[in-house]
Amino acid sequence: MAIGDLFTFVRGLLLVVPWALDLVLMDLILSFLLPFSSFFPNAVYNASSAVAFVNWNWIQCIFEVFNGGKITISGDVLPEGESAIVISNHVSWTDFYMIQALAVRAGMLGRCRWFAKLELRWVPLLGWGIWAMGMPMVSRNWLQDKKELDRVFAGVVVKKWPTWLISFSEATRYTTEKYELARAWCKENKKPLPKHLLYPRTKGFVTTVQHLRKAPHVKAVYDITIAYGHNHKFLEAPAIWESLSCGGLSSSRGYKFHVDVKRIPLVDLPEDDAGLAKWLEARWIEKGDFLEAKREEWARN
Ligand SMILES: *[C@@H]1O[C@H](CO)[C@@H](O)[C@H](O)[C@H]1NC(C)=O
């Protein structure tokens, strides 16, 4: 191991170990809170949001402050403290930082609840926390997931919890291989292929909108578009360990991080399921055009 690598490794450990210990503490507190959640659901929701805020803000600081990940933001300015349905494209682990950057600025970081894949349950520490916080854990089968979703939606609709309910509409990360599959699928199904994106899955989005539009405090969909650049390669993001251990991510390592957000009032969305699905597909074409414009802009300088 070269001396520079060793330095980065130790630097990473020094940054990550305290955070991981806090994650253990977070899991312990969440486990302690669990038995109380049926008696004091609102207080437990608030408490777990506060506990999560500390841990998520911490890892955000490692990325933005210690490791110099400079995130540029464009689009609509989000109102503070507003609940929303949040959708995004999915490129990398680092997407988490991009969405959190917006949540921090809107004062909603502790209120973020992510749609997570069921398999994540088995990831040590992280999986337990996700489960104990009552985040929606879904398989790919929306009918099987109905019970899970009803539970999560009830928290927002019935208990009126402030929430950013976040999902990646493509359900999987963008890769060039998957893009070729999407191209073939779109051709076969006579759908337009969005640039730099996979085709969105509409079912989860439609279900979420139809449920949460019953909650008067949920007023909007936030459509987030994430872009990365690295040495003139578009959509190339650092790996997990690199994002946690290396300093100067933007300045010396040359990563570009951009996040754009559009705020669309729920009242402006179509009423029926088919209309909503179409709406999402149309958004994805626009997002693709946005990404292409970003790519061209970055290629010029
Ligand atoms: C939870 O926090 C909200 C503000 O974010 C507050 O209005 C509410 O009263 C709190 N509920 C409990 C039970 O602490």
CSV table of C-alpha atoms and ligand atoms in Angstrom, one decimal:
chain,number,residue,atom,x,y,z
A,1,MET,CA,0.0,0.0,0.0
A,2,ALA,CA,1.5,3.4,-1.0
A,3,ILE,CA,1.8,6.0,1.7
A,4,GLY,CA,-0.9,8.1,0.2
A,5,ASP,CA,-3.3,5.3,0.2
A,6,LEU,CA,-2.5,4.5,3.8
A,7,PHE,CA,-3.1,8.1,4.7
A,8,THR,CA,-6.5,8.1,2.9
A,9,PHE,CA,-7.4,4.8,4.6
A,10,VAL,CA,-6.6,6.2,8.1
A,11,ARG,CA,-8.3,9.5,7.3
A,12,GLY,CA,-11.4,7.5,6.3
A,13,LEU,CA,-11.4,5.5,9.5
A,14,LEU,CA,-11.1,8.6,11.6
A,15,LEU,CA,-14.1,10.2,9.9
A,16,VAL,CA,-16.3,7.1,9.6
A,17,VAL,CA,-15.8,5.3,12.9
A,18,PRO,CA,-17.3,8.0,15.2
A,19,TRP,CA,-20.2,8.3,12.7
A,20,ALA,CA,-20.7,4.5,12.7
A,21,LEU,CA,-20.7,4.5,16.5
A,22,ASP,CA,-23.4,7.1,16.4
A,23,LEU,CA,-25.3,4.8,14.0
A,24,VAL,CA,-25.1,2.0,16.6
A,25,LEU,CA,-26.3,4.5,19.2
A,26,MET,CA,-29.1,5.5,16.9
A,27,ASP,CA,-30.2,1.8,16.5
A,28,LEU,CA,-30.2,1.4,20.2
A,29,ILE,CA,-32.3,4.4,20.8
A,30,LEU,CA,-34.7,3.4,18.0
A,31,SER,CA,-35.0,-0.1,19.5
A,32,PHE,CA,-35.7,1.4,22.9
A,33,LEU,CA,-38.4,3.7,21.4
A,34,LEU,CA,-40.1,0.8,19.5
A,35,PRO,CA,-42.3,-0.5,22.4
A,36,PHE,CA,-43.6,3.0,23.0
A,37,SER,CA,-44.7,3.6,19.4
A,38,SER,CA,-48.2,2.2,19.8
A,39,PHE,CA,-48.9,4.4,22.9
A,40,PHE,CA,-47.2,7.6,21.8
A,41,PRO,CA,-46.9,7.4,18.1
A,42,ASN,CA,-46.4,11.1,17.5
A,43,ALA,CA,-43.8,11.6,20.2
A,44,VAL,CA,-41.9,8.5,19.0
A,45,TYR,CA,-42.0,9.8,15.4
A,46,ASN,CA,-40.6,13.1,16.5
A,47,ALA,CA,-37.9,11.5,18.6
A,48,SER,CA,-36.8,9.1,15.9
A,49,SER,CA,-36.7,12.0,13.5
A,50,ALA,CA,-34.4,13.9,15.8
A,51,VAL,CA,-32.1,10.9,16.3
A,52,ALA,CA,-31.9,10.4,12.6
A,53,PHE,CA,-31.3,14.1,12.0
A,54,VAL,CA,-28.1,13.9,14.0
A,55,ASN,CA,-26.8,10.8,12.2
A,56,TRP,CA,-27.7,12.0,8.7
A,57,ASN,CA,-26.5,15.5,9.2
A,58,TRP,CA,-23.2,14.0,10.4
A,59,ILE,CA,-22.6,12.0,7.3
A,60,GLN,CA,-23.6,15.0,5.2
A,61,CYS,CA,-20.9,17.0,7.0
A,62,ILE,CA,-18.3,14.3,6.3
A,63,PHE,CA,-19.2,14.6,2.6
A,64,GLU,CA,-19.7,18.4,2.2
A,65,VAL,CA,-17.4,19.9,4.8
A,66,PHE,CA,-14.6,17.4,5.5
A,67,ASN,CA,-14.3,15.9,2.1
A,68,GLY,CA,-15.2,19.0,0.1
A,69,GLY,CA,-18.1,17.6,-2.0
A,70,LYS,CA,-19.3,20.9,-3.5
A,71,ILE,CA,-23.0,20.4,-4.4
A,72,THR,CA,-24.5,23.0,-6.8
A,73,ILE,CA,-28.2,23.4,-6.7
A,74,SER,CA,-30.7,24.7,-9.3
A,75,GLY,CA,-34.4,24.9,-9.9
A,76,ASP,CA,-37.2,25.9,-7.4
A,77,VAL,CA,-36.5,27.2,-3.9
A,78,LEU,CA,-38.3,24.8,-1.6
A,79,PRO,CA,-40.5,26.2,1.1
A,80,GLU,CA,-39.3,25.4,4.6
A,81,GLY,CA,-40.9,22.5,6.5
A,82,GLU,CA,-43.2,21.4,3.7
A,83,SER,CA,-44.1,17.8,3.4
A,84,ALA,CA,-43.7,16.3,-0.1
A,85,ILE,CA,-43.6,13.3,-2.3
A,86,VAL,CA,-40.0,13.3,-3.6
A,87,ILE,CA,-38.9,11.5,-6.7
A,88,SER,CA,-35.5,11.3,-8.2
A,89,ASN,CA,-33.3,9.6,-10.8
A,90,HIS,CA,-30.8,7.1,-9.3
A,91,VAL,CA,-27.2,6.9,-10.3
A,92,SER,CA,-25.1,6.1,-7.3
A,93,TRP,CA,-24.9,5.8,-3.5
A,94,THR,CA,-24.0,9.5,-3.5
A,95,ASP,CA,-27.5,10.4,-4.6
A,96,PHE,CA,-28.3,10.2,-0.9
A,97,TYR,CA,-26.0,13.2,-0.3
A,98,MET,CA,-27.7,15.2,-3.1
A,99,ILE,CA,-31.2,14.7,-1.8
A,100,GLN,CA,-30.1,15.3,1.8
A,101,ALA,CA,-28.5,18.6,0.7
A,102,LEU,CA,-31.9,19.8,-0.4
A,103,ALA,CA,-33.6,18.4,2.8
A,104,VAL,CA,-31.1,20.2,5.0
A,105,ARG,CA,-31.9,23.5,3.3
A,106,ALA,CA,-35.6,23.0,3.6
A,107,GLY,CA,-35.4,22.0,7.3
A,108,MET,CA,-36.7,18.5,6.6
A,109,LEU,CA,-33.6,16.3,7.0
A,110,GLY,CA,-35.0,14.4,10.0
A,111,ARG,CA,-38.3,13.9,8.2
A,112,CYS,CA,-36.8,12.0,5.2
A,113,ARG,CA,-38.3,8.6,4.8
A,114,TRP,CA,-36.9,6.5,2.0
A,115,PHE,CA,-38.5,3.7,0.0
A,116,ALA,CA,-36.0,0.9,0.7
A,117,LYS,CA,-35.5,-2.4,-0.9
A,118,LEU,CA,-36.5,-5.3,1.3
A,119,GLU,CA,-33.0,-6.8,1.0
A,120,LEU,CA,-31.6,-3.8,2.9
A,121,ARG,CA,-33.1,-5.3,6.1
A,122,TRP,CA,-30.0,-7.6,6.2
A,123,VAL,CA,-27.4,-4.8,6.0
A,124,PRO,CA,-25.9,-4.6,9.4
A,125,LEU,CA,-26.8,-1.5,11.4
A,126,LEU,CA,-28.3,0.4,8.4
A,127,GLY,CA,-31.0,-2.2,7.8
A,128,TRP,CA,-32.1,-2.3,11.4
A,129,GLY,CA,-32.4,1.5,11.6
A,130,ILE,CA,-34.4,1.7,8.4
A,131,TRP,CA,-36.8,-0.9,9.7
A,132,ALA,CA,-37.1,0.6,13.2
A,133,MET,CA,-37.8,4.0,11.7
A,134,GLY,CA,-40.8,2.5,9.9
A,135,MET,CA,-39.6,3.4,6.5
A,136,PRO,CA,-41.4,1.6,3.7
A,137,MET,CA,-39.5,-1.6,2.8
A,138,VAL,CA,-40.7,-2.9,-0.5
A,139,SER,CA,-40.1,-5.8,-2.8
A,140,ARG,CA,-40.6,-5.3,-6.5
A,141,ASN,CA,-44.2,-6.5,-6.2
A,142,TRP,CA,-46.5,-3.7,-5.5
A,143,LEU,CA,-49.5,-5.9,-4.6
A,144,GLN,CA,-47.4,-7.8,-2.0
A,145,ASP,CA,-46.2,-4.4,-0.7
A,146,LYS,CA,-49.7,-3.0,-0.2
A,147,LYS,CA,-49.9,-3.7,3.5
A,148,GLU,CA,-46.5,-2.1,4.1
A,149,LEU,CA,-47.5,0.9,2.1
A,150,ASP,CA,-50.9,1.3,3.9
A,151,ARG,CA,-49.0,1.4,7.2
A,152,VAL,CA,-46.6,4.1,5.9
A,153,PHE,CA,-49.3,6.1,4.2
A,154,ALA,CA,-51.4,6.0,7.4
A,155,GLY,CA,-48.6,7.8,9.3
A,156,VAL,CA,-48.6,10.6,6.8
A,157,VAL,CA,-52.4,10.8,6.1
A,158,VAL,CA,-54.0,9.9,9.4
A,159,LYS,CA,-51.4,11.1,11.8
A,160,LYS,CA,-50.4,14.0,9.6
A,161,TRP,CA,-46.7,13.5,10.2
A,162,PRO,CA,-44.4,15.9,8.4
A,163,THR,CA,-42.6,13.8,5.8
A,164,TRP,CA,-40.5,13.7,2.7
A,165,LEU,CA,-41.4,10.4,1.2
A,166,ILE,CA,-38.5,9.7,-1.2
A,167,SER,CA,-38.3,7.2,-4.0
A,168,PHE,CA,-36.2,6.5,-7.0
A,169,SER,CA,-38.7,6.0,-9.7
A,170,GLU,CA,-36.4,3.9,-11.9
A,171,ALA,CA,-36.2,1.4,-9.0
A,172,THR,CA,-32.5,0.6,-9.8
A,173,ARG,CA,-29.3,2.5,-10.5
A,174,TYR,CA,-28.5,3.9,-13.9
A,175,THR,CA,-25.8,2.0,-15.8
A,176,THR,CA,-24.9,2.0,-19.5
A,177,GLU,CA,-25.8,-1.7,-19.6
A,178,LYS,CA,-29.2,-1.1,-18.2
A,179,TYR,CA,-29.7,1.8,-20.5
A,180,GLU,CA,-29.2,-0.5,-23.5
A,181,LEU,CA,-31.9,-2.8,-22.0
A,182,ALA,CA,-34.2,0.2,-21.5
A,183,ARG,CA,-33.6,1.3,-25.1
A,184,ALA,CA,-34.7,-2.1,-26.4
A,185,TRP,CA,-37.7,-2.1,-24.1
A,186,CYS,CA,-38.8,1.3,-25.2
A,187,LYS,CA,-38.5,0.4,-28.8
A,188,GLU,CA,-40.5,-2.7,-28.3
A,189,ASN,CA,-43.2,-0.9,-26.4
A,190,LYS,CA,-43.1,2.2,-28.6
A,191,LYS,CA,-42.2,4.6,-25.8
A,192,PRO,CA,-39.8,7.5,-26.1
A,193,LEU,CA,-36.4,6.8,-24.5
A,194,PRO,CA,-35.3,9.5,-22.0
A,195,LYS,CA,-31.7,10.6,-22.3
A,196,HIS,CA,-29.3,9.5,-19.5
A,197,LEU,CA,-32.2,7.8,-17.6
A,198,LEU,CA,-33.9,4.4,-17.4
A,199,TYR,CA,-37.6,4.2,-18.0
A,200,PRO,CA,-39.6,5.2,-14.8
A,201,ARG,CA,-41.8,2.7,-13.0
A,202,THR,CA,-45.1,4.3,-12.6
A,203,LYS,CA,-47.0,2.0,-10.2
A,204,GLY,CA,-45.3,3.1,-7.0
A,205,PHE,CA,-45.6,6.8,-7.9
A,206,VAL,CA,-49.2,6.5,-8.8
A,207,THR,CA,-50.0,4.7,-5.6
A,208,THR,CA,-48.1,7.2,-3.5
A,209,VAL,CA,-49.8,10.2,-5.1
A,210,GLN,CA,-53.3,8.8,-4.9
A,211,HIS,CA,-52.8,8.1,-1.2
A,212,LEU,CA,-50.9,11.2,-0.1
A,213,ARG,CA,-53.0,13.7,-1.9
A,214,LYS,CA,-55.6,12.9,0.8
A,215,ALA,CA,-53.3,14.5,3.3
A,216,PRO,CA,-53.8,18.3,3.3
A,217,HIS,CA,-50.3,19.1,4.5
A,218,VAL,CA,-48.7,17.2,1.5
A,219,LYS,CA,-48.9,19.9,-1.2
A,220,ALA,CA,-46.3,19.0,-3.8
A,221,VAL,CA,-44.2,16.6,-5.7
A,222,TYR,CA,-40.5,17.4,-5.7
A,223,ASP,CA,-38.9,16.1,-8.8
A,224,ILE,CA,-35.1,15.9,-8.3
A,225,THR,CA,-32.6,15.4,-11.1
A,226,ILE,CA,-29.1,14.4,-10.1
A,227,ALA,CA,-26.0,14.8,-12.3
A,228,TYR,CA,-22.4,14.0,-11.8
A,229,GLY,CA,-19.3,14.7,-13.8
A,230,HIS,CA,-15.7,13.4,-13.4
A,231,ASN,CA,-12.9,14.2,-15.8
A,232,HIS,CA,-15.3,14.7,-18.6
A,233,LYS,CA,-17.2,11.5,-17.9
A,234,PHE,CA,-20.8,12.2,-17.3
A,235,LEU,CA,-22.7,10.5,-14.5
A,236,GLU,CA,-19.6,9.2,-12.9
A,237,ALA,CA,-19.8,9.5,-9.1
A,238,PRO,CA,-17.3,8.5,-6.4
A,239,ALA,CA,-17.7,5.1,-4.7
A,240,ILE,CA,-18.9,4.9,-1.1
A,241,TRP,CA,-15.5,4.6,0.5
A,242,GLU,CA,-14.1,7.3,-1.7
A,243,SER,CA,-16.9,9.7,-0.8
A,244,LEU,CA,-16.2,9.0,2.9
A,245,SER,CA,-12.4,8.9,3.1
A,246,CYS,CA,-11.0,11.3,0.4
A,247,GLY,CA,-10.6,15.0,0.9
A,248,GLY,CA,-10.9,17.5,-1.9
A,249,LEU,CA,-13.6,15.6,-3.8
A,250,SER,CA,-14.5,18.6,-5.9
A,251,SER,CA,-11.3,20.7,-5.9
A,252,SER,CA,-8.5,18.1,-6.3
A,253,ARG,CA,-10.4,15.0,-7.4
A,254,GLY,CA,-12.5,16.9,-9.9
A,255,TYR,CA,-16.0,15.6,-9.1
A,256,LYS,CA,-18.9,17.7,-10.1
A,257,PHE,CA,-22.2,17.3,-8.1
A,258,HIS,CA,-25.3,18.9,-9.3
A,259,VAL,CA,-28.9,18.6,-8.1
A,260,ASP,CA,-31.9,20.3,-9.7
A,261,VAL,CA,-35.4,20.3,-8.1
A,262,LYS,CA,-38.8,21.2,-9.5
A,263,ARG,CA,-41.7,21.8,-7.2
A,264,ILE,CA,-45.0,20.7,-8.7
A,265,PRO,CA,-48.2,21.4,-6.7
A,266,LEU,CA,-50.2,18.2,-6.3
A,267,VAL,CA,-53.3,20.0,-7.5
A,268,ASP,CA,-51.7,20.4,-10.9
A,269,LEU,CA,-51.3,16.7,-11.3
A,270,PRO,CA,-53.8,14.5,-13.2
A,271,GLU,CA,-56.6,12.9,-11.2
A,272,ASP,CA,-56.6,9.5,-12.6
A,273,ASP,CA,-54.0,6.7,-12.5
A,274,ALA,CA,-53.4,6.6,-16.3
A,275,GLY,CA,-52.9,10.3,-16.4
A,276,LEU,CA,-50.4,10.2,-13.5
A,277,ALA,CA,-48.4,7.5,-15.2
A,278,LYS,CA,-48.3,9.5,-18.4
A,279,TRP,CA,-47.3,12.6,-16.4
A,280,LEU,CA,-44.3,10.8,-14.8
A,281,GLU,CA,-43.2,9.5,-18.2
A,282,ALA,CA,-43.3,13.0,-19.6
A,283,ARG,CA,-41.3,14.3,-16.7
A,284,TRP,CA,-38.6,11.7,-17.4
A,285,ILE,CA,-38.2,12.9,-20.9
A,286,GLU,CA,-37.8,16.5,-19.6
A,287,LYS,CA,-35.3,15.3,-17.0
A,288,GLY,CA,-33.4,13.6,-19.7
A,289,ASP,CA,-33.2,16.8,-21.7
A,290,PHE,CA,-32.1,18.7,-18.6
A,291,LEU,CA,-29.3,16.1,-18.1
A,292,GLU,CA,-28.2,16.4,-21.7
A,293,ALA,CA,-28.0,20.2,-21.4
A,294,LYS,CA,-25.9,19.7,-18.2
A,295,ARG,CA,-23.6,17.3,-20.0
A,296,GLU,CA,-23.1,19.8,-22.8
A,297,GLU,CA,-22.4,22.6,-20.4
A,298,TRP,CA,-19.8,20.6,-18.5
A,299,ALA,CA,-18.2,19.4,-21.7
A,300,ARG,CA,-17.6,23.0,-22.7
A,301,ASN,CA,-15.6,23.9,-19.6
B,1,LIG,C1,-44.0,16.6,17.0
B,1,LIG,O1,-43.4,17.7,16.4
B,1,LIG,C2,-44.3,18.7,15.8
B,1,LIG,C3,-43.4,19.8,15.1
B,1,LIG,O2,-42.5,19.3,14.2
B,1,LIG,C4,-45.2,19.2,16.8
B,1,LIG,O3,-46.1,20.1,16.2
B,1,LIG,C5,-45.9,18.1,17.6
B,1,LIG,O4,-46.6,18.7,18.6
B,1,LIG,C6,-44.9,17.1,18.1
B,1,LIG,N1,-45.6,16.0,18.8
B,1,LIG,C7,-45.3,15.5,19.9
B,1,LIG,C8,-46.2,14.5,20.5
B,1,LIG,O5,-44.3,15.8,20.5
